[in-house]
Amino acid sequence: MATDRDLARNRLALGGFGAVAGLCLWLLFDRFDDFPGLERILLLGGGIAIPLFGGVLAMTGPLAFGRALRAALPLAVVAGGLLLLASFRFASVRDYLGAWHPVAAYLGVVCLIPPFLVARETGPGGWNDYAALFREAWSMVVRGATALLFVGVFWLVYALSDTLLGLVDVDVLGDLAGEGWFAATLSGAVLGMALAVLNELAAYLSPSLVLRLLRLLLPVVAAVVTLFLVLVPVRGLEDAFGGLSAAAVLLAMAIGAITLVAAALDDSDDMAAESPLMLGAAQLVSLLLPVLAGLAAYAVWLRVEQYGWTPDRLVAAVAAAAVMGYALLYAGSVALRGRWMARIRRGNVAMAVGIVAVAALWLTPVINAERLSAKNQVARFAAGETPVAALDLWSIGRDWGKPGKTALAELRAMTDHPEHAVLMERLDALARAESRYAFANALPADPERAARLSERLRAAPDGRALPDGFVARLAPATQAWADESCARALADGSPGCTVLFADLVPAWAGEEALLFLDNPGRMGLRVRLLQAAPGGYRDAGDPLLYGARLADMDPDVLIPALRAGAFSIGTPDIPALRIENGPTLVPRP
């Protein structure tokens, strides 16, 4: 049994290690821009430091500190090397880190391997002992979340202490917290000490409580998924699943369902749920998972078929494939009856190993998302499957690193393509543009889009005609937003857009236009104020909104109301405080 001295020594050791970790990570990332030319060396250092420090903190407890350090070191070197290797797809490290998916793959490797390392050292069955893997994985999650919560509580107490001392003009705590190195070092020390205490209480801080709470959600999820799948044929597939947002929701729900089923099965039959309701819900969800995963894959396929591959769609496709693998495993295990829970547990190990392998390959030339996407986009344009107006040249040239630059060179070389002249105009505009918005507005107008928008866009109230040439005078970026929204139908079947003309700003010549658009993903309304200008309408930004949020507004209600004339124009009925020779203060309810 550990003595008080042993406990104190362990706390100081992990606290000190956490402090060193916080300081090192601060030096590596906060001072990143101070060492031009050494970015990749710093990236390698950070790529090694995160799994080294994080792995030791996570594995200490189940393993002694020295064994945890020896286990984490090879993982850190390999993960850091993979992160560095993938960075050479981009000209700069900052551009590389701006592409989120390599970082996500790196974190997948870093976070999924430690339970295997602990199981190798402690599990009776070695690295693939499911009981040890399940127990250690959930234990790491619970201990990590609890320790991070304590760090948050610590800083709350720190802030209150600073405020209290500030009443007597003592500002030392606030001054220290403003120093990045101090905050990072102290946070690391507190995190390490919290983990040390949690390790001492491992017998009491069991993940069983979390798992039993999660099981309560399983019947609810089973009912929701069943209802959803019953209503899908009524709603229609094409309209419901035409975007990646729908795929993301389906994938998230499937991943949640997989997690809940695994929680219900626990690490063995003895620890699994015994309630017929829970086991029935687990079996029902398992049988429905292939349908849910299939719908997610269908939603991804629709976007790929229409627009081709991009790094984001490749991520979605890989996620859909992984979810389908779990879905077939779970459904097949239940369908075969017998020891279906044991089959799912064995399959979970194989699926986890497969996900780690794919995440590692994502950081190697084997799966280069930018290269695969760029080649696909060039091939689609060459074959006439993607018109020049639909080519996302900004993403290809500015976001896809070196493969994107190579793709632009290949596009420039297609001199015999029927749309080569238009393509060159767009590539020249891309070279001059400093932002995506500036590039969109520098593009020549798309006559097909303008004609389509002229047919769909209605002025409010009904009966008022659009001014001659109004759509043609809109900036290309504004046309694109409006066209996207007008293509979506409201509940009454009308286009999801309208425009209202009024003289709202006396200092501006002519009438202004307020463009009301159905926001993508059913996220309320998008409203843009347009100022009349010579030769067109200039985007004047978002109007000031009182009493509500655009995201909370229902386009199915508001847009028809505007068309019906259910509005008035006048001075807002809001008192304001006017200070002489000073500002005017207006409350925002």
Short mmCIF file of C-alpha atoms in Angstrom, two decimals, residues 130-135 138 206-213 215 258-274 279 282 330 340-342 344-346 348:
data_model
loop_
_atom_site.label_atom_id
_atom_site.label_comp_id
_atom_site.label_asym_id
_atom_site.label_seq_id
_atom_site.Cartn_x
_atom_site.Cartn_y
_atom_site.Cartn_z
CA TYR A 130 -10.79 -6.55 -25.33
CA ALA A 131 -11.58 -6.32 -21.63
CA ALA A 132 -8.34 -4.45 -20.95
CA LEU A 133 -8.78 -2.23 -24.03
CA PHE A 134 -12.36 -1.36 -23.14
CA ARG A 135 -11.54 -0.67 -19.52
CA TRP A 138 -12.97 4.49 -21.03
CA SER A 206 -14.75 3.92 -12.34
CA PRO A 207 -16.07 4.43 -15.88
CA SER A 208 -18.94 2.09 -14.95
CA LEU A 209 -21.04 5.06 -13.82
CA VAL A 210 -20.62 6.80 -17.18
CA LEU A 211 -21.34 3.59 -19.08
CA ARG A 212 -24.52 2.93 -17.12
CA LEU A 213 -25.71 6.47 -17.74
CA ARG A 215 -27.06 2.90 -21.53
CA ILE A 258 -22.34 2.44 -32.13
CA THR A 259 -20.92 3.94 -28.95
CA LEU A 260 -24.12 3.29 -27.00
CA VAL A 261 -24.31 -0.33 -28.15
CA ALA A 262 -20.67 -0.86 -27.13
CA ALA A 263 -21.44 0.72 -23.75
CA ALA A 264 -24.37 -1.65 -23.26
CA LEU A 265 -22.22 -4.70 -24.06
CA ASP A 266 -19.40 -3.52 -21.74
CA ASP A 267 -16.20 -5.57 -21.62
CA SER A 268 -17.76 -9.01 -21.02
CA ASP A 269 -21.08 -10.83 -20.82
CA ASP A 270 -20.92 -10.62 -17.03
CA MET A 271 -20.73 -6.82 -17.10
CA ALA A 272 -23.16 -6.30 -20.02
CA ALA A 273 -26.65 -4.92 -19.58
CA GLU A 274 -29.13 -7.54 -18.40
CA LEU A 279 -30.58 -5.77 -24.89
CA ALA A 282 -29.05 -2.82 -28.60
CA TYR A 330 -23.03 -5.30 -35.46
CA TRP A 340 -23.47 -12.09 -30.75
CA MET A 341 -22.03 -9.87 -28.02
CA ALA A 342 -18.67 -11.66 -28.07
CA ILE A 344 -19.11 -7.57 -31.65
CA ARG A 345 -16.38 -7.20 -29.04
CA ARG A 346 -13.84 -9.08 -31.17
CA ASN A 348 -14.47 -3.78 -32.31
#
